[in-house]
mmCIF file of C-alpha atoms and ligand atoms in Angstrom:
data_model
loop_
_atom_site.group_PDB
_atom_site.id
_atom_site.type_symbol
_atom_site.label_atom_id
_atom_site.label_comp_id
_atom_site.label_asym_id
_atom_site.label_seq_id
_atom_site.Cartn_x
_atom_site.Cartn_y
_atom_site.Cartn_z
ATOM 1 C CA UNK D 3 19.934 -10.463 1.808
ATOM 2 C CA UNK D 4 19.161 -10.480 5.527
ATOM 3 C CA UNK D 5 21.367 -13.434 6.538
ATOM 4 C CA UNK D 6 24.402 -12.015 4.794
ATOM 5 C CA UNK D 7 24.060 -8.677 6.493
ATOM 6 C CA UNK D 8 23.533 -10.262 9.871
ATOM 7 C CA UNK D 9 27.157 -11.081 10.674
ATOM 8 C CA UNK D 10 27.655 -11.684 14.378
ATOM 9 C CA UNK D 11 30.309 -9.669 16.219
ATOM 10 C CA UNK D 12 33.384 -11.824 16.698
ATOM 11 C CA UNK D 13 37.156 -12.043 16.948
ATOM 12 C CA UNK D 14 37.860 -11.727 13.248
ATOM 13 C CA UNK D 15 40.877 -9.663 12.300
ATOM 14 C CA UNK D 16 41.351 -10.449 8.585
ATOM 15 C CA UNK D 17 39.319 -9.237 5.611
ATOM 16 C CA UNK D 18 35.586 -9.914 5.444
ATOM 17 C CA UNK D 19 35.069 -8.392 1.995
ATOM 18 C CA UNK D 20 37.199 -8.275 -1.149
ATOM 19 C CA UNK D 21 36.512 -7.480 -4.777
ATOM 20 C CA UNK D 22 32.840 -7.198 -5.770
ATOM 21 C CA UNK D 23 31.448 -10.596 -6.796
ATOM 22 C CA UNK D 24 30.769 -11.404 -10.450
ATOM 23 C CA UNK D 25 27.080 -11.445 -11.322
ATOM 24 C CA UNK D 26 26.857 -15.247 -11.659
ATOM 25 C CA UNK D 27 28.707 -15.819 -8.369
ATOM 26 C CA UNK D 28 26.500 -13.294 -6.562
ATOM 27 C CA UNK D 29 23.404 -15.092 -7.896
ATOM 28 C CA UNK D 30 24.754 -18.475 -6.736
ATOM 29 C CA UNK D 31 25.513 -16.995 -3.308
ATOM 30 C CA UNK D 32 21.897 -15.758 -3.056
ATOM 31 C CA UNK D 33 20.648 -19.208 -3.992
ATOM 32 C CA UNK D 34 22.962 -21.356 -1.825
ATOM 33 C CA UNK D 35 23.266 -19.183 1.269
ATOM 34 C CA UNK D 36 19.797 -19.883 2.718
ATOM 35 C CA UNK D 37 20.144 -23.611 1.910
ATOM 36 C CA UNK D 38 23.667 -24.322 3.114
ATOM 37 C CA UNK D 39 24.723 -21.678 5.639
ATOM 38 C CA UNK D 40 24.647 -22.344 9.366
ATOM 39 C CA UNK D 41 23.002 -19.626 11.416
ATOM 40 C CA UNK D 42 23.403 -18.880 15.099
ATOM 41 C CA UNK D 43 20.077 -17.054 15.272
ATOM 42 C CA UNK D 44 18.703 -19.730 17.619
ATOM 43 C CA UNK D 45 20.284 -20.603 20.950
ATOM 44 C CA UNK D 46 21.203 -24.120 19.792
ATOM 45 C CA UNK D 47 22.233 -25.526 16.442
ATOM 46 C CA UNK D 48 20.610 -28.817 15.464
ATOM 47 C CA UNK D 49 23.673 -30.314 13.793
ATOM 48 C CA UNK D 50 21.974 -33.622 12.954
ATOM 49 C CA UNK D 51 19.297 -31.742 10.982
ATOM 50 C CA UNK D 52 21.785 -29.777 8.880
ATOM 51 C CA UNK D 53 22.362 -32.465 6.263
ATOM 52 C CA UNK D 54 20.036 -34.281 3.889
ATOM 53 C CA UNK D 55 21.917 -37.541 4.367
ATOM 54 C CA UNK D 56 22.698 -39.082 7.721
ATOM 55 C CA UNK D 57 26.452 -38.395 7.907
ATOM 56 C CA UNK D 58 28.558 -41.234 9.256
ATOM 57 C CA UNK D 59 30.985 -38.599 10.601
ATOM 58 C CA UNK D 60 31.393 -34.834 10.829
ATOM 59 C CA UNK D 61 34.591 -33.176 9.592
ATOM 60 C CA UNK D 62 35.465 -29.536 10.237
ATOM 61 C CA UNK D 63 37.595 -27.075 8.257
ATOM 62 C CA UNK D 64 38.537 -23.783 9.912
ATOM 63 C CA UNK D 65 39.381 -20.970 7.471
ATOM 64 C CA UNK D 66 38.642 -22.760 4.186
ATOM 65 C CA UNK D 67 39.644 -19.785 2.013
ATOM 66 C CA UNK D 68 37.933 -20.325 -1.342
ATOM 67 C CA UNK D 69 37.026 -23.906 -0.474
ATOM 68 C CA UNK D 70 39.129 -25.985 -2.893
ATOM 69 C CA UNK D 71 40.279 -28.389 -0.190
ATOM 70 C CA UNK D 72 36.843 -28.611 1.433
ATOM 71 C CA UNK D 73 35.101 -29.437 -1.850
ATOM 72 C CA UNK D 74 37.753 -32.006 -2.835
ATOM 73 C CA UNK D 75 37.385 -33.726 0.550
ATOM 74 C CA UNK D 76 33.581 -33.599 0.388
ATOM 75 C CA UNK D 77 33.613 -35.126 -3.091
ATOM 76 C CA UNK D 78 35.974 -37.917 -2.007
ATOM 77 C CA UNK D 79 33.945 -38.632 1.165
ATOM 78 C CA UNK D 80 30.241 -38.373 0.266
ATOM 79 C CA UNK D 81 29.027 -40.079 3.438
ATOM 80 C CA UNK D 82 30.714 -37.490 5.678
ATOM 81 C CA UNK D 83 29.033 -34.225 6.725
ATOM 82 C CA UNK D 84 31.450 -31.326 6.226
ATOM 83 C CA UNK D 85 31.291 -28.108 8.208
ATOM 84 C CA UNK D 86 33.420 -25.240 6.939
ATOM 85 C CA UNK D 87 34.016 -21.894 8.652
ATOM 86 C CA UNK D 88 35.179 -18.808 6.808
ATOM 87 C CA UNK D 89 34.294 -15.167 7.539
ATOM 88 C CA UNK D 90 35.477 -13.830 4.150
ATOM 89 C CA UNK D 91 32.446 -13.426 1.862
ATOM 90 C CA UNK D 92 34.514 -13.841 -1.311
ATOM 91 C CA UNK D 93 35.793 -17.111 0.188
ATOM 92 C CA UNK D 94 32.256 -18.351 0.837
ATOM 93 C CA UNK D 95 31.329 -17.341 -2.700
ATOM 94 C CA UNK D 96 34.366 -19.279 -4.002
ATOM 95 C CA UNK D 97 33.247 -22.334 -2.031
ATOM 96 C CA UNK D 98 29.743 -22.111 -3.484
ATOM 97 C CA UNK D 99 31.101 -21.805 -7.019
ATOM 98 C CA UNK D 100 33.206 -24.955 -6.478
ATOM 99 C CA UNK D 101 30.287 -26.833 -4.877
ATOM 100 C CA UNK D 102 28.095 -25.898 -7.810
ATOM 101 C CA UNK D 103 30.715 -26.910 -10.385
ATOM 102 C CA UNK D 104 31.437 -30.243 -8.681
ATOM 103 C CA UNK D 105 27.827 -31.043 -7.727
ATOM 104 C CA UNK D 106 28.775 -31.387 -4.049
ATOM 105 C CA UNK D 107 25.984 -31.059 -1.452
ATOM 106 C CA UNK D 108 27.478 -32.509 1.760
ATOM 107 C CA UNK D 109 28.986 -29.208 2.988
ATOM 108 C CA UNK D 110 27.450 -26.643 5.313
ATOM 109 C CA UNK D 111 29.267 -23.392 5.995
ATOM 110 C CA UNK D 112 29.424 -20.817 8.737
ATOM 111 C CA UNK D 113 30.418 -17.332 7.584
ATOM 112 C CA UNK D 114 32.070 -16.045 10.735
ATOM 113 C CA UNK D 115 34.650 -16.799 13.406
ATOM 114 C CA UNK D 116 34.853 -20.603 13.684
ATOM 115 C CA UNK D 117 35.043 -20.339 17.442
ATOM 116 C CA UNK D 118 31.458 -19.031 17.693
ATOM 117 C CA UNK D 119 30.211 -22.207 16.034
ATOM 118 C CA UNK D 120 32.669 -24.556 17.736
ATOM 119 C CA UNK D 121 31.387 -23.362 21.102
ATOM 120 C CA UNK D 122 27.918 -24.655 20.089
ATOM 121 C CA UNK D 123 29.148 -28.110 19.070
ATOM 122 C CA UNK D 124 28.698 -31.096 21.376
ATOM 123 C CA UNK D 125 31.691 -32.901 22.920
ATOM 124 C CA UNK D 126 33.283 -35.680 20.804
ATOM 125 C CA UNK D 127 31.427 -34.493 17.704
ATOM 126 C CA UNK D 128 34.194 -34.145 15.109
ATOM 127 C CA UNK D 129 36.084 -37.025 13.486
ATOM 128 C CA UNK D 130 38.600 -34.938 11.528
ATOM 129 C CA UNK D 131 39.563 -31.266 11.538
ATOM 130 C CA UNK D 132 41.670 -29.114 9.235
ATOM 131 C CA UNK D 133 43.406 -25.798 9.817
ATOM 132 C CA UNK D 134 45.253 -25.160 6.576
ATOM 133 C CA UNK D 135 47.616 -22.241 6.136
ATOM 134 C CA UNK D 136 46.117 -20.050 8.848
ATOM 135 C CA UNK D 137 47.096 -16.366 8.780
ATOM 136 C CA UNK D 138 50.501 -16.193 10.541
ATOM 137 C CA UNK D 139 50.064 -12.724 12.091
ATOM 138 C CA UNK D 140 53.783 -12.013 11.956
ATOM 139 C CA UNK D 141 54.028 -9.172 14.480
ATOM 140 C CA UNK D 142 54.476 -10.225 18.088
ATOM 141 C CA UNK D 143 51.685 -7.972 19.299
ATOM 142 C CA UNK D 144 49.312 -9.784 16.905
ATOM 143 C CA UNK D 145 50.194 -13.344 18.012
ATOM 144 C CA UNK D 146 47.007 -13.419 20.088
ATOM 145 C CA UNK D 147 45.044 -13.330 16.828
ATOM 146 C CA UNK D 148 46.455 -16.656 15.666
ATOM 147 C CA UNK D 149 43.823 -19.333 15.120
ATOM 148 C CA UNK D 150 46.098 -21.966 16.631
ATOM 149 C CA UNK D 151 45.881 -20.651 20.185
ATOM 150 C CA UNK D 152 45.809 -22.452 23.540
ATOM 151 C CA UNK D 153 42.060 -21.658 23.810
ATOM 152 C CA UNK D 154 41.209 -23.012 20.355
ATOM 153 C CA UNK D 155 43.375 -26.104 20.871
ATOM 154 C CA UNK D 156 41.480 -26.787 24.111
ATOM 155 C CA UNK D 157 38.155 -26.431 22.270
ATOM 156 C CA UNK D 158 39.377 -28.805 19.548
ATOM 157 C CA UNK D 159 40.381 -31.267 22.227
ATOM 158 C CA UNK D 160 36.800 -31.153 23.546
ATOM 159 C CA UNK D 161 35.257 -31.566 20.082
ATOM 160 C CA UNK D 162 37.472 -34.247 18.567
ATOM 161 C CA UNK D 163 36.624 -37.881 19.186
ATOM 162 C CA UNK D 164 39.302 -40.144 20.562
ATOM 163 C CA UNK D 165 41.413 -41.230 17.568
ATOM 164 C CA UNK D 166 40.298 -38.256 15.436
ATOM 165 C CA UNK D 167 42.908 -36.481 13.321
ATOM 166 C CA UNK D 168 43.706 -32.772 13.361
ATOM 167 C CA UNK D 169 45.641 -31.629 10.288
ATOM 168 C CA UNK D 170 47.486 -28.330 10.308
ATOM 169 C CA UNK D 171 49.503 -26.958 7.393
ATOM 170 C CA UNK D 172 51.690 -23.886 7.248
ATOM 171 C CA UNK D 173 54.409 -22.386 5.056
ATOM 172 C CA UNK D 174 55.457 -19.938 7.755
ATOM 173 C CA UNK D 175 58.421 -21.214 9.777
ATOM 174 C CA UNK D 176 57.848 -19.112 12.877
ATOM 175 C CA UNK D 177 54.149 -20.066 12.964
ATOM 176 C CA UNK D 178 55.184 -23.714 12.486
ATOM 177 C CA UNK D 179 57.302 -23.516 15.646
ATOM 178 C CA UNK D 180 54.400 -21.774 17.416
ATOM 179 C CA UNK D 181 51.972 -24.536 16.358
ATOM 180 C CA UNK D 182 54.336 -27.297 17.520
ATOM 181 C CA UNK D 183 54.681 -25.547 20.887
ATOM 182 C CA UNK D 184 50.933 -24.939 21.346
ATOM 183 C CA UNK D 185 50.160 -28.559 20.452
ATOM 184 C CA UNK D 186 52.890 -29.851 22.756
ATOM 185 C CA UNK D 187 51.431 -27.841 25.632
ATOM 186 C CA UNK D 188 48.130 -29.677 25.293
ATOM 187 C CA UNK D 189 48.405 -33.232 26.644
ATOM 188 C CA UNK D 190 45.419 -34.504 24.625
ATOM 189 C CA UNK D 191 47.175 -34.774 21.251
ATOM 190 C CA UNK D 192 49.883 -37.014 19.823
ATOM 191 C CA UNK D 193 51.919 -35.683 16.918
ATOM 192 C CA UNK D 194 52.127 -38.291 14.172
ATOM 193 C CA UNK D 195 55.663 -38.070 12.878
ATOM 194 C CA UNK D 196 58.135 -40.870 12.419
ATOM 195 C CA UNK D 197 60.549 -38.815 10.342
ATOM 196 C CA UNK D 198 60.999 -35.693 8.202
ATOM 197 C CA UNK D 199 59.180 -37.154 5.202
ATOM 198 C CA UNK D 200 56.009 -37.393 7.323
ATOM 199 C CA UNK D 201 55.637 -33.671 7.546
ATOM 200 C CA UNK D 202 57.534 -32.443 4.476
ATOM 201 C CA UNK D 203 55.395 -34.390 2.029
ATOM 202 C CA UNK D 204 51.663 -33.707 1.705
ATOM 203 C CA UNK D 205 49.690 -36.972 2.040
ATOM 204 C CA UNK D 206 47.765 -38.080 -1.072
ATOM 205 C CA UNK D 207 44.409 -37.577 0.657
ATOM 206 C CA UNK D 208 45.275 -33.977 1.582
ATOM 207 C CA UNK D 209 44.448 -31.896 -1.516
ATOM 208 C CA UNK D 210 46.561 -28.782 -2.098
ATOM 209 C CA UNK D 211 45.166 -25.417 -1.067
ATOM 210 C CA UNK D 212 45.434 -22.079 -2.807
ATOM 211 C CA UNK D 213 47.811 -20.689 -0.152
ATOM 212 C CA UNK D 214 50.069 -23.696 -0.271
ATOM 213 C CA UNK D 215 50.394 -23.363 -4.056
ATOM 214 C CA UNK D 216 51.079 -19.617 -3.749
ATOM 215 C CA UNK D 217 53.884 -20.389 -1.269
ATOM 216 C CA UNK D 218 55.344 -23.037 -3.606
ATOM 217 C CA UNK D 219 55.370 -20.545 -6.499
ATOM 218 C CA UNK D 220 57.757 -18.349 -4.538
ATOM 219 C CA UNK D 221 59.829 -21.331 -3.386
ATOM 220 C CA UNK D 222 58.509 -21.662 0.185
ATOM 221 C CA UNK D 223 58.085 -25.233 1.391
ATOM 222 C CA UNK D 224 55.299 -26.161 3.760
ATOM 223 C CA UNK D 225 54.891 -28.338 6.819
ATOM 224 C CA UNK D 226 51.994 -30.818 6.961
ATOM 225 C CA UNK D 227 51.285 -31.728 10.553
ATOM 226 C CA UNK D 228 48.995 -34.470 11.750
ATOM 227 C CA UNK D 229 47.843 -34.828 15.358
ATOM 228 C CA UNK D 230 45.731 -37.592 16.817
ATOM 229 C CA UNK D 231 43.342 -36.916 19.678
ATOM 230 C CA UNK D 232 44.233 -39.387 22.425
HETATM 231 C C1 SAM V 78 45.768 -17.605 4.769
HETATM 232 S S1 SAM V 78 44.118 -18.004 4.478
HETATM 233 C C2 SAM V 78 44.192 -19.734 4.018
HETATM 234 C C3 SAM V 78 42.972 -20.191 3.294
HETATM 235 C C4 SAM V 78 42.947 -21.679 2.880
HETATM 236 N N1 SAM V 78 42.911 -22.539 4.042
HETATM 237 C C5 SAM V 78 44.138 -22.013 2.017
HETATM 238 O O1 SAM V 78 45.041 -22.728 2.494
HETATM 239 O O2 SAM V 78 44.143 -21.585 0.846
HETATM 240 C C6 SAM V 78 43.431 -18.096 6.107
HETATM 241 C C7 SAM V 78 41.910 -18.060 6.116
HETATM 242 O O3 SAM V 78 41.428 -18.213 7.443
HETATM 243 C C8 SAM V 78 40.287 -17.389 7.595
HETATM 244 N N2 SAM V 78 40.108 -17.127 9.030
HETATM 245 C C9 SAM V 78 40.825 -16.289 9.804
HETATM 246 N N3 SAM V 78 40.385 -16.300 11.064
HETATM 247 C C10 SAM V 78 39.347 -17.189 11.096
HETATM 248 C C11 SAM V 78 38.462 -17.632 12.120
HETATM 249 N N4 SAM V 78 38.562 -17.166 13.371
HETATM 250 N N5 SAM V 78 37.515 -18.544 11.799
HETATM 251 C C12 SAM V 78 37.403 -19.004 10.529
HETATM 252 N N6 SAM V 78 38.225 -18.628 9.527
HETATM 253 C C13 SAM V 78 39.186 -17.732 9.801
HETATM 254 C C14 SAM V 78 40.635 -16.151 6.775
HETATM 255 O O4 SAM V 78 39.492 -15.402 6.395
HETATM 256 C C15 SAM V 78 41.343 -16.756 5.581
HETATM 257 O O5 SAM V 78 40.484 -17.060 4.513
#
């Protein structure tokens, strides 16, 4: 499949491939990829033309894993156009399996470094963004690989409309401190927290993700952070 082989060079440090896909999943990937993937083959991406409906808003998920959260949000918000970024092919395949099972069609995905696509998006384009349980990159020399970086926060500040929400979740305490610091450094965001319950309890409209549940299984609690673009 040409599109699948044509992965652009980027700043991806995690896995791109995992276990071989099951036959049915591989067939679904073949079928959905040309219809629903976003390609950077052309200089510009026509975001308005991506969806069959005329989305009232665009929401972005960076690093959707196997797509459980993205599909749940897309199902609950059919008039929104969802854009998900995930370089891991087994993750994209997981997303497609969930989309197929749930009959969801308002998601388009980009199978590479989110930043490559974000750099093509117009200013004030996104009404809500999610970065859920990003890889913590525990070693100090790897901190520069973290998705929540000053550069990416600046790009999100450009993309998010005034009043738009950025949700970030993590179960990693050091990364949580890092995220709070990076977000504090950027003057364009307000942290929404009136008390501990605001970020210790996952809001009802924030479906659980695979990584969050894995952390819970081993007794690690997570932080659910919400920032509003000023
Ligand atoms: C720890 S997993 C969490 C997955 C999912 N959000 C969850 O909570 O279950 C982090 C994901 O981010 C993806 N990722 C890492 N760097 C990325 C990047 N630059 N752009 C898009 N996704 C990225 C990884 O491939 C991985 O699937």
